[in-house]
């Protein structure tokens, strides 16, 4: 038989068939099967099972273990910028879907921290401008340091406790959600109040009310539409929950305006 070589009988093993002239070699495309879970171009995990564990998955003590939150602070700057931009366009309602596999707490933490010092400082500056342009401008003006502590309690408490309460309500109703995902949503919903604080320095009361009302409306809409998208098909009480969260978000904007940017002279 032509095309084959004769081998001795003392050789063990199998001999592959020789390739003929019309032989076509099969080539397989390179794959990432050796990498599990698969990653996208940026090296981020895309499989839902690669999502960092929620604190509750460590048991009740996971809520008080700082190590369980560490993966949520490992986020790219580009991701934070993108999510801030999404929070300023509230009518899409796809923020929860976009952050479902990789919610972060880095952005919400710095948004709240920035908002605390911005509202306290600019609130005092607005009071100073109003004082100087009033009939009491010749008297001494005093900085209100209590605005810092009140601001910290307001924003940290709102973003920390309200999503926690909502999480347990949704869990009671059988709606599958993550606590960190809710913290992420609420944190980014407050970003719009940062530029609003700068605009609220203008010593025109009607302008202040218009700016705060617009910001509170956009923030509440962003929050409500994303919550509706997430829980509408999972609970028959979704409308009451969404309306309650919407009203509370409006109340936060109202409280911010009344306490930090409303000047009352004695």
mmCIF file with all atom_site columns, N, CA, C and O in Angstrom, residues 55-66 68-69:
data_model
loop_
_atom_site.group_PDB
_atom_site.id
_atom_site.type_symbol
_atom_site.label_atom_id
_atom_site.label_alt_id
_atom_site.label_comp_id
_atom_site.label_asym_id
_atom_site.label_entity_id
_atom_site.label_seq_id
_atom_site.pdbx_PDB_ins_code
_atom_site.Cartn_x
_atom_site.Cartn_y
_atom_site.Cartn_z
_atom_site.occupancy
_atom_site.B_iso_or_equiv
_atom_site.pdbx_formal_charge
_atom_site.auth_seq_id
_atom_site.auth_comp_id
_atom_site.auth_asym_id
_atom_site.auth_atom_id
_atom_site.pdbx_PDB_model_num
ATOM 1  N N  . UNK A 1 55 ? -23.645 40.729 51.652 1.00 0.00 ? 55 UNK A N  1
ATOM 2  C CA . UNK A 1 55 ? -23.321 40.536 53.065 1.00 0.00 ? 55 UNK A CA 1
ATOM 3  C C  . UNK A 1 55 ? -24.171 39.469 53.740 1.00 0.00 ? 55 UNK A C  1
ATOM 4  O O  . UNK A 1 55 ? -23.701 38.744 54.617 1.00 0.00 ? 55 UNK A O  1
ATOM 5  N N  . UNK A 1 56 ? -25.466 39.337 53.314 1.00 0.00 ? 56 UNK A N  1
ATOM 6  C CA . UNK A 1 56 ? -26.329 38.369 53.974 1.00 0.00 ? 56 UNK A CA 1
ATOM 7  C C  . UNK A 1 56 ? -25.912 36.932 53.698 1.00 0.00 ? 56 UNK A C  1
ATOM 8  O O  . UNK A 1 56 ? -26.307 36.015 54.407 1.00 0.00 ? 56 UNK A O  1
ATOM 9  N N  . UNK A 1 57 ? -25.090 36.721 52.658 1.00 0.00 ? 57 UNK A N  1
ATOM 10 C CA . UNK A 1 57 ? -24.658 35.375 52.345 1.00 0.00 ? 57 UNK A CA 1
ATOM 11 C C  . UNK A 1 57 ? -23.611 34.870 53.331 1.00 0.00 ? 57 UNK A C  1
ATOM 12 O O  . UNK A 1 57 ? -23.254 33.704 53.309 1.00 0.00 ? 57 UNK A O  1
ATOM 13 N N  . UNK A 1 58 ? -23.085 35.768 54.158 1.00 0.00 ? 58 UNK A N  1
ATOM 14 C CA . UNK A 1 58 ? -22.160 35.371 55.205 1.00 0.00 ? 58 UNK A CA 1
ATOM 15 C C  . UNK A 1 58 ? -22.873 35.136 56.532 1.00 0.00 ? 58 UNK A C  1
ATOM 16 O O  . UNK A 1 58 ? -22.235 34.954 57.562 1.00 0.00 ? 58 UNK A O  1
ATOM 17 N N  . UNK A 1 59 ? -24.199 35.161 56.523 1.00 0.00 ? 59 UNK A N  1
ATOM 18 C CA . UNK A 1 59 ? -24.957 35.069 57.754 1.00 0.00 ? 59 UNK A CA 1
ATOM 19 C C  . UNK A 1 59 ? -25.240 36.457 58.294 1.00 0.00 ? 59 UNK A C  1
ATOM 20 O O  . UNK A 1 59 ? -24.846 37.469 57.726 1.00 0.00 ? 59 UNK A O  1
ATOM 21 N N  . UNK A 1 60 ? -25.950 36.519 59.433 1.00 0.00 ? 60 UNK A N  1
ATOM 22 C CA . UNK A 1 60 ? -26.335 37.820 59.973 1.00 0.00 ? 60 UNK A CA 1
ATOM 23 C C  . UNK A 1 60 ? -25.130 38.673 60.336 1.00 0.00 ? 60 UNK A C  1
ATOM 24 O O  . UNK A 1 60 ? -25.176 39.899 60.254 1.00 0.00 ? 60 UNK A O  1
ATOM 25 N N  . UNK A 1 61 ? -24.005 38.022 60.743 1.00 0.00 ? 61 UNK A N  1
ATOM 26 C CA . UNK A 1 61 ? -22.831 38.802 61.115 1.00 0.00 ? 61 UNK A CA 1
ATOM 27 C C  . UNK A 1 61 ? -22.141 39.415 59.907 1.00 0.00 ? 61 UNK A C  1
ATOM 28 O O  . UNK A 1 61 ? -21.275 40.278 60.051 1.00 0.00 ? 61 UNK A O  1
ATOM 29 N N  . UNK A 1 62 ? -22.525 38.986 58.678 1.00 0.00 ? 62 UNK A N  1
ATOM 30 C CA . UNK A 1 62 ? -21.929 39.556 57.485 1.00 0.00 ? 62 UNK A CA 1
ATOM 31 C C  . UNK A 1 62 ? -22.243 41.033 57.312 1.00 0.00 ? 62 UNK A C  1
ATOM 32 O O  . UNK A 1 62 ? -21.476 41.774 56.696 1.00 0.00 ? 62 UNK A O  1
ATOM 33 N N  . UNK A 1 63 ? -23.374 41.489 57.876 1.00 0.00 ? 63 UNK A N  1
ATOM 34 C CA . UNK A 1 63 ? -23.739 42.896 57.776 1.00 0.00 ? 63 UNK A CA 1
ATOM 35 C C  . UNK A 1 63 ? -22.766 43.774 58.558 1.00 0.00 ? 63 UNK A C  1
ATOM 36 O O  . UNK A 1 63 ? -22.622 44.959 58.265 1.00 0.00 ? 63 UNK A O  1
ATOM 37 N N  . UNK A 1 64 ? -22.103 43.219 59.567 1.00 0.00 ? 64 UNK A N  1
ATOM 38 C CA . UNK A 1 64 ? -21.221 44.000 60.426 1.00 0.00 ? 64 UNK A CA 1
ATOM 39 C C  . UNK A 1 64 ? -19.745 43.703 60.161 1.00 0.00 ? 64 UNK A C  1
ATOM 40 O O  . UNK A 1 64 ? -18.881 44.199 60.873 1.00 0.00 ? 64 UNK A O  1
ATOM 41 N N  . UNK A 1 65 ? -19.478 42.912 59.117 1.00 0.00 ? 65 UNK A N  1
ATOM 42 C CA . UNK A 1 65 ? -18.106 42.556 58.763 1.00 0.00 ? 65 UNK A CA 1
ATOM 43 C C  . UNK A 1 65 ? -17.658 43.422 57.598 1.00 0.00 ? 65 UNK A C  1
ATOM 44 O O  . UNK A 1 65 ? -18.168 43.300 56.484 1.00 0.00 ? 65 UNK A O  1
ATOM 45 N N  . UNK A 1 66 ? -16.687 44.305 57.829 1.00 0.00 ? 66 UNK A N  1
ATOM 46 C CA . UNK A 1 66 ? -16.241 45.219 56.780 1.00 0.00 ? 66 UNK A CA 1
ATOM 47 C C  . UNK A 1 66 ? -15.615 44.481 55.603 1.00 0.00 ? 66 UNK A C  1
ATOM 48 O O  . UNK A 1 66 ? -15.662 44.968 54.464 1.00 0.00 ? 66 UNK A O  1
ATOM 49 N N  . UNK A 1 68 ? -16.659 41.916 54.121 1.00 0.00 ? 68 UNK A N  1
ATOM 50 C CA . UNK A 1 68 ? -17.677 41.473 53.169 1.00 0.00 ? 68 UNK A CA 1
ATOM 51 C C  . UNK A 1 68 ? -18.063 42.572 52.196 1.00 0.00 ? 68 UNK A C  1
ATOM 52 O O  . UNK A 1 68 ? -18.669 42.300 51.155 1.00 0.00 ? 68 UNK A O  1
ATOM 53 N N  . UNK A 1 69 ? -17.709 43.822 52.513 1.00 0.00 ? 69 UNK A N  1
ATOM 54 C CA . UNK A 1 69 ? -18.022 44.942 51.623 1.00 0.00 ? 69 UNK A CA 1
ATOM 55 C C  . UNK A 1 69 ? -16.829 45.366 50.766 1.00 0.00 ? 69 UNK A C  1
ATOM 56 O O  . UNK A 1 69 ? -16.983 46.191 49.865 1.00 0.00 ? 69 UNK A O  1
#
